[in-house]
Coordinates of C-alpha atoms and ligand atoms in Angstrom, one line a residue:
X1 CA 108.6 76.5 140.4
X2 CA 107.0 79.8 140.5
X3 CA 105.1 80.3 137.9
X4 CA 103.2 83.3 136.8
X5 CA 99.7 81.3 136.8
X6 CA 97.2 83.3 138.2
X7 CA 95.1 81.8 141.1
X8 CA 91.7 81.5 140.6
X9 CA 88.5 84.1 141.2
X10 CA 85.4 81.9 142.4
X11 CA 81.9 83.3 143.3
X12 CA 80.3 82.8 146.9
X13 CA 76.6 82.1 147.3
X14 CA 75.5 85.0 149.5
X15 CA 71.8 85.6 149.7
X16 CA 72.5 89.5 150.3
X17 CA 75.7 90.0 148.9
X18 CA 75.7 89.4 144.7
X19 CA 79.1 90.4 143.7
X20 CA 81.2 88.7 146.2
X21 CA 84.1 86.5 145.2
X22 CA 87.3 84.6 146.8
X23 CA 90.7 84.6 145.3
X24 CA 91.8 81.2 145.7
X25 CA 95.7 81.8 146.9
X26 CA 95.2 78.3 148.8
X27 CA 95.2 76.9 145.2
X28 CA 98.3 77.8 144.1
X29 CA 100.0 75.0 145.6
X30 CA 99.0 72.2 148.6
X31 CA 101.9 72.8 150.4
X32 CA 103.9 76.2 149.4
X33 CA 100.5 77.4 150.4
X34 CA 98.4 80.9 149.4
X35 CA 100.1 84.2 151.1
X36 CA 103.6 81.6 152.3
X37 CA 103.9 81.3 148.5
X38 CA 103.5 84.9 147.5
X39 CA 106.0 85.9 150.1
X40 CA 108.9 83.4 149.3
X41 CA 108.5 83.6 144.9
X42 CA 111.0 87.1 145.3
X43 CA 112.8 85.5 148.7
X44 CA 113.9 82.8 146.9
X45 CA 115.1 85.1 144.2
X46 CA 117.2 86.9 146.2
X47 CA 118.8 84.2 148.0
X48 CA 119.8 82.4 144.4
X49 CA 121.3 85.8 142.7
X50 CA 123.2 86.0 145.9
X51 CA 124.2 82.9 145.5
X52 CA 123.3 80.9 148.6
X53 CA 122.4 77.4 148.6
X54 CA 120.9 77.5 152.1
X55 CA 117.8 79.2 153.7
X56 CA 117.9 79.4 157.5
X57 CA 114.3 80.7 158.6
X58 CA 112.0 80.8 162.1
X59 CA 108.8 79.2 163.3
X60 CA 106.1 77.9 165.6
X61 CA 105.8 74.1 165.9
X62 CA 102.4 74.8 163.7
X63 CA 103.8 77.4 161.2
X64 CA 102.8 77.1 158.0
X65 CA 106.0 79.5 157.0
X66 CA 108.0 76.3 157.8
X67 CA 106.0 73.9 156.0
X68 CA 106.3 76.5 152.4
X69 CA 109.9 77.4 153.4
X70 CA 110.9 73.3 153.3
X71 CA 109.1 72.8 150.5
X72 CA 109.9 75.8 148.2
X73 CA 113.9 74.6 149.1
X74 CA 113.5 71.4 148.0
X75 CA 112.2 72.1 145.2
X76 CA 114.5 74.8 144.5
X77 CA 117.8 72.2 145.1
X78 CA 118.8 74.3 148.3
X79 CA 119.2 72.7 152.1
X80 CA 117.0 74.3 154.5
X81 CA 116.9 74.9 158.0
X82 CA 114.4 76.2 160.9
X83 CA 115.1 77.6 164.4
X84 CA 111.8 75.9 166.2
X85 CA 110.4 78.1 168.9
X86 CA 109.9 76.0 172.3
X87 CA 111.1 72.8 173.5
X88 CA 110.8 69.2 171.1
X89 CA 107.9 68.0 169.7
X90 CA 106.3 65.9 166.8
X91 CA 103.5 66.9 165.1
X92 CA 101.5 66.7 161.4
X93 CA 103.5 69.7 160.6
X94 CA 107.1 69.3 161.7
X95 CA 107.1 65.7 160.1
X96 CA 106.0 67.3 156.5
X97 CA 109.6 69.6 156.9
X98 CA 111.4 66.6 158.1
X99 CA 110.2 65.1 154.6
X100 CA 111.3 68.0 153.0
X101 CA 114.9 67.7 154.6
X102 CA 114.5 70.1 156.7
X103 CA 117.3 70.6 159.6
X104 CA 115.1 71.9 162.7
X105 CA 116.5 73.4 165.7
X106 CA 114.2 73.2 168.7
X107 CA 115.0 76.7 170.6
X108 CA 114.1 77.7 174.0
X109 CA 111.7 80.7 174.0
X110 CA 114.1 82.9 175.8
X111 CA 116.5 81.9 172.9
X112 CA 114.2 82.4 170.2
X113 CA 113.2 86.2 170.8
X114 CA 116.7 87.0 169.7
X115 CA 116.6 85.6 166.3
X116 CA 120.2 87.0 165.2
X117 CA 121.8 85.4 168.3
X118 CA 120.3 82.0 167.2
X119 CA 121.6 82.3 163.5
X120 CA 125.1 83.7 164.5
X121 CA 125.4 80.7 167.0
X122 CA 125.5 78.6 164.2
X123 CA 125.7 80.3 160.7
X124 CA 127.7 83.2 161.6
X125 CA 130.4 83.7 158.5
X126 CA 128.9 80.6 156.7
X127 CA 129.1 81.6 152.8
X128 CA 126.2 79.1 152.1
X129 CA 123.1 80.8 154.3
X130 CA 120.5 83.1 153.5
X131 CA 118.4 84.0 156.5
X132 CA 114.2 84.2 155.9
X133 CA 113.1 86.9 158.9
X134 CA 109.8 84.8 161.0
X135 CA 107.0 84.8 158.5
X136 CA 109.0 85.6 156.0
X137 CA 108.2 89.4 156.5
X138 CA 110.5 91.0 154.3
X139 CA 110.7 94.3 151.3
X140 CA 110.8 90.8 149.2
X141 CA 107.4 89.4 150.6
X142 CA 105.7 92.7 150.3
X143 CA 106.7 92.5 146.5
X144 CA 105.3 89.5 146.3
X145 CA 102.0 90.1 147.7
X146 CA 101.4 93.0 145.6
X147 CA 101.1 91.3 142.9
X148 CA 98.1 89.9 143.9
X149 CA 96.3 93.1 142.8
X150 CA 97.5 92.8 139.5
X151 CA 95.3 89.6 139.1
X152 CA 91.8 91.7 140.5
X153 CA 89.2 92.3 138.0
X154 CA 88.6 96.0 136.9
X155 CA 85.9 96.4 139.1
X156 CA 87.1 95.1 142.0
X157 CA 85.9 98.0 145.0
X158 CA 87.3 96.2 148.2
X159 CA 89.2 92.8 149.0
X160 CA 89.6 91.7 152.5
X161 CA 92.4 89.2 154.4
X162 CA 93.7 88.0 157.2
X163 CA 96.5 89.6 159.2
X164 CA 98.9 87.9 161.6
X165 CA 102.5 90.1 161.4
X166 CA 101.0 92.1 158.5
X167 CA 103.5 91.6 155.8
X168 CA 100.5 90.6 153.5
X169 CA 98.7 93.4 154.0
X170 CA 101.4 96.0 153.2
X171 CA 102.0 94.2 150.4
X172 CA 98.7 94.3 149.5
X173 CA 98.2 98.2 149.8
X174 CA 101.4 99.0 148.3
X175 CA 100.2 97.1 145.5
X176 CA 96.5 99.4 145.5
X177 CA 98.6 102.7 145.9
X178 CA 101.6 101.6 143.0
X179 CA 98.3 100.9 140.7
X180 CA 96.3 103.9 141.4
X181 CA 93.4 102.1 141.7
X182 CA 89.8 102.6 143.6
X183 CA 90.3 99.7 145.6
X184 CA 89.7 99.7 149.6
X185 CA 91.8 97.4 151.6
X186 CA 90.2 95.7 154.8
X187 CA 92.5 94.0 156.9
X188 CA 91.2 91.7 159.9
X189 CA 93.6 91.2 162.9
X190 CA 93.5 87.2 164.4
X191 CA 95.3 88.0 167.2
X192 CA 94.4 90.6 170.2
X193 CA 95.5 94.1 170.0
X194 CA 96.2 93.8 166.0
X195 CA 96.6 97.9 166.1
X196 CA 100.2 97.7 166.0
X197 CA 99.8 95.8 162.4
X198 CA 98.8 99.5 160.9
X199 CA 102.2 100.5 162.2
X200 CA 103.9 97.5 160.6
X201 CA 101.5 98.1 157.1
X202 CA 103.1 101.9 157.2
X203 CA 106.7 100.6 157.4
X204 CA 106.4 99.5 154.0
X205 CA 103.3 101.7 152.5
X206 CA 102.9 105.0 154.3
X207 CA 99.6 106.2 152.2
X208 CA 96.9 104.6 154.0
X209 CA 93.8 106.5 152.6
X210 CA 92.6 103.2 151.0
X211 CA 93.5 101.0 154.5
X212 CA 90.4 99.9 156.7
X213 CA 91.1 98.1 160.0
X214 CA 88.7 95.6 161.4
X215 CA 90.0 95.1 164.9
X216 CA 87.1 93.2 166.2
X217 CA 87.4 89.6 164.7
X218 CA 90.2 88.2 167.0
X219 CA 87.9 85.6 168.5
X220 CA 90.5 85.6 172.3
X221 CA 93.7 86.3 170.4
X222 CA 96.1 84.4 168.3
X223 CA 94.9 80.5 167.6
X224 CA 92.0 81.2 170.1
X225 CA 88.6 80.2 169.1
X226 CA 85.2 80.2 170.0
X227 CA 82.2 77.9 169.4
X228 CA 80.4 81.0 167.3
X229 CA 83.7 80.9 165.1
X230 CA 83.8 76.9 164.7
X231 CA 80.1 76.7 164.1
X232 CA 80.5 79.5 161.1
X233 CA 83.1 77.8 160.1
X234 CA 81.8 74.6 159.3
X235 CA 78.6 75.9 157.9
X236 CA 80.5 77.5 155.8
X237 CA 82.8 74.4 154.4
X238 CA 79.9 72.9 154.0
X239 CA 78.0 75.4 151.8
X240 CA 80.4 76.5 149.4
X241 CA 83.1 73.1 149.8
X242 CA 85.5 75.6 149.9
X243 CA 88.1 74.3 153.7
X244 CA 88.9 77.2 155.3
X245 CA 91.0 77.5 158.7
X246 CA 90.1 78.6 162.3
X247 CA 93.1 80.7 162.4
X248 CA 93.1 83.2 159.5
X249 CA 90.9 82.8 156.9
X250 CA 87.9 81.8 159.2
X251 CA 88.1 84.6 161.0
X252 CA 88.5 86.9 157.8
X253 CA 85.5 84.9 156.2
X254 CA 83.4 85.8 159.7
X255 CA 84.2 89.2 159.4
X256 CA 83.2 89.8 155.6
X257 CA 79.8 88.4 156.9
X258 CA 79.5 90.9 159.5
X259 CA 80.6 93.8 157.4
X260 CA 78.5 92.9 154.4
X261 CA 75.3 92.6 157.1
X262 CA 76.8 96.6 158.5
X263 CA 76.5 97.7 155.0
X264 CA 80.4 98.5 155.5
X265 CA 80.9 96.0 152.1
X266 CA 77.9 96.9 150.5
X267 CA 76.0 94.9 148.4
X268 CA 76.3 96.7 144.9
X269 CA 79.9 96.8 145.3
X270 CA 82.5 93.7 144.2
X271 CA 84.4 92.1 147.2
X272 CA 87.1 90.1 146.9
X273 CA 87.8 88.0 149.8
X274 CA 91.7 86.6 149.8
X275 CA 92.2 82.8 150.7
X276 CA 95.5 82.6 152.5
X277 CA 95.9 78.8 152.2
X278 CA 97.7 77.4 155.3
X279 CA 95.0 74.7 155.5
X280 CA 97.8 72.1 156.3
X281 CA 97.0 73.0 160.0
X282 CA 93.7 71.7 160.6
X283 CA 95.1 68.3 160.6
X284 CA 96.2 68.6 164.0
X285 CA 93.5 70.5 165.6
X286 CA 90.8 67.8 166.4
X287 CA 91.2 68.7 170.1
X288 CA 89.2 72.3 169.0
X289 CA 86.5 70.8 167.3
X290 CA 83.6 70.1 168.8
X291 CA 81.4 68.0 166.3
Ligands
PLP301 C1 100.7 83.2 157.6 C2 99.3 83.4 157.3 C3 98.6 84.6 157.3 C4 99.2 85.9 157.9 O1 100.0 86.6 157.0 P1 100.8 87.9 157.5 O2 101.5 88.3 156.2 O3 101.7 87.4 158.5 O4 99.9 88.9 158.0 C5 97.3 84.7 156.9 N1 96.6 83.6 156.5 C6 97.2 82.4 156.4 C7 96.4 81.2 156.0 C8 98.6 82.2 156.8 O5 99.1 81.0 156.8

């Protein structure tokens, strides 16, 4: 299921910038989607060597973690199940895990901010379950998202990408450090006060000459939005054909603009912008759009 195909590199029109590019992790697969699938390829190895046939992970009613996790079981042969943060509800997202078979728990918010009190409720001595922290965030996913680096051309000077627990990032970094190469990382916050994502990045990749944060491109906070953000957005789409999210990689995509008109990317240098996939959610967002 996970191969070692590398995603693709594609060029963006940018009347300023001439050497930028976007690594197309959304392509990797529809549904096991961009950074979701980077982070489970070593997860999933570690819950087969130790021999479980059963992932237990955590979500939002619109995570895109869930939608990978059920989808990377089935595929795999194992049973999967999701402690759902908030009360019941149907949505685009939720139905594509019931598809998948998987078993979701709706929790009460209270419940859910003590993730180990949910599992042992249920899974506590069971032989069978291998438990997949929120997001995945793991030594694991970090693995996994360094690898991405491997797949940058030589001359790659700076790649940029969206940051909501950071995982991706740190993975990303530890990659640049482990490869001694001259890369700069810029990592771009979606949710309010992303700070403490430098102290999560550290946890796993102390060396953080080659980190950049943009704090700036939160847009209100975590799935907040703003007209600005949904206008660039769909000029965007609509330019290069390539769907991006109002999330993550919108945000991420808005910010590479503004760095690359600040000269912070500049324009004789090659920029790699990472597409983090998790396109699935759009679906049920018509409420945001305004056109
Ligand atoms: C989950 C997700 C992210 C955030 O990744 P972290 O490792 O939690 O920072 C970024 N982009 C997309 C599209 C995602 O689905």
């Amino acid at each position: 299921m996970f191969t070692e195909m590398h995603s693709p590199l594609q060029q963006l029109p940018h009347t300023k910038h001439p050497k930028l590019w976007m690594k197309r992790d959304d392509l990797i697969d529809p549904y096991i989607s961009g950074n979701k699938w980077r982070k489970l390829k070593y997860i999933l190895k570690a819950a087969r060597a130790a021999g479980k046939s059963h992932l237990v992970t955590y979500g939002g009613a619109y995570s895109n973690h869930l939608v990978a996790t059920a989808a990377a079981a089935a595929r795999s042969g194992l049973k999967s199940s999701a402690f759902v943060r908030g009360e019941e509800v149907n949505n685009e997202m939720l139905i594509l895990c019931k598809l998948y078979g998987m078993n979701l728990i709706f929790t009460s918010r209270e419940a859910y901010r003590e993730p180990a009190t949910c599992y042992n409720k249920l899974f506590a001595n069971n032989p069978d379950t291998y438990a997949i922290p929120e997001g995945g965030a793991s030594e694991e996913a970090v693995r996994g998202c360094a690898e991405i680096i491997d797949e940058l051309p030589a001359d790659t000077a700076h790649i940029i990408c969206a940051a909501g627990t950071g995982t991706t990032a740190a993975g990303l970094l530890k990659g640049i450090v482990a490869s001694g190469r001259q890369i700069q990382l810029h990592v771009v916050p979606v949710l309010k006060g992303g700070d403490f994502i430098t102290t999560e990045i550290i946890r796993y990749e102390p060396f953080i000459n080659q980190l950049s944060m943009h704090l700036d491109y939160h847009f209100g906070g975590y799935a907040k939005t703003k007209p600005e953000l949904l206008q660039y957005m769909q000029q965007f789409i609509a330019k290069t054909g390539i769907l991006i999210d109002p999330v993550y990689t919108a945000k991420m995509c808005f910010a590479t603009e503004d760095l690359i008109k600040k000269g912070i990317l500049p324009v004789n240098e090659k920029v790699i912008a990472l597409h983090t996939g998790g396109l699935l959610g759009i679906m049920g967002m018509k409420d945001k759009f305004i056109f």
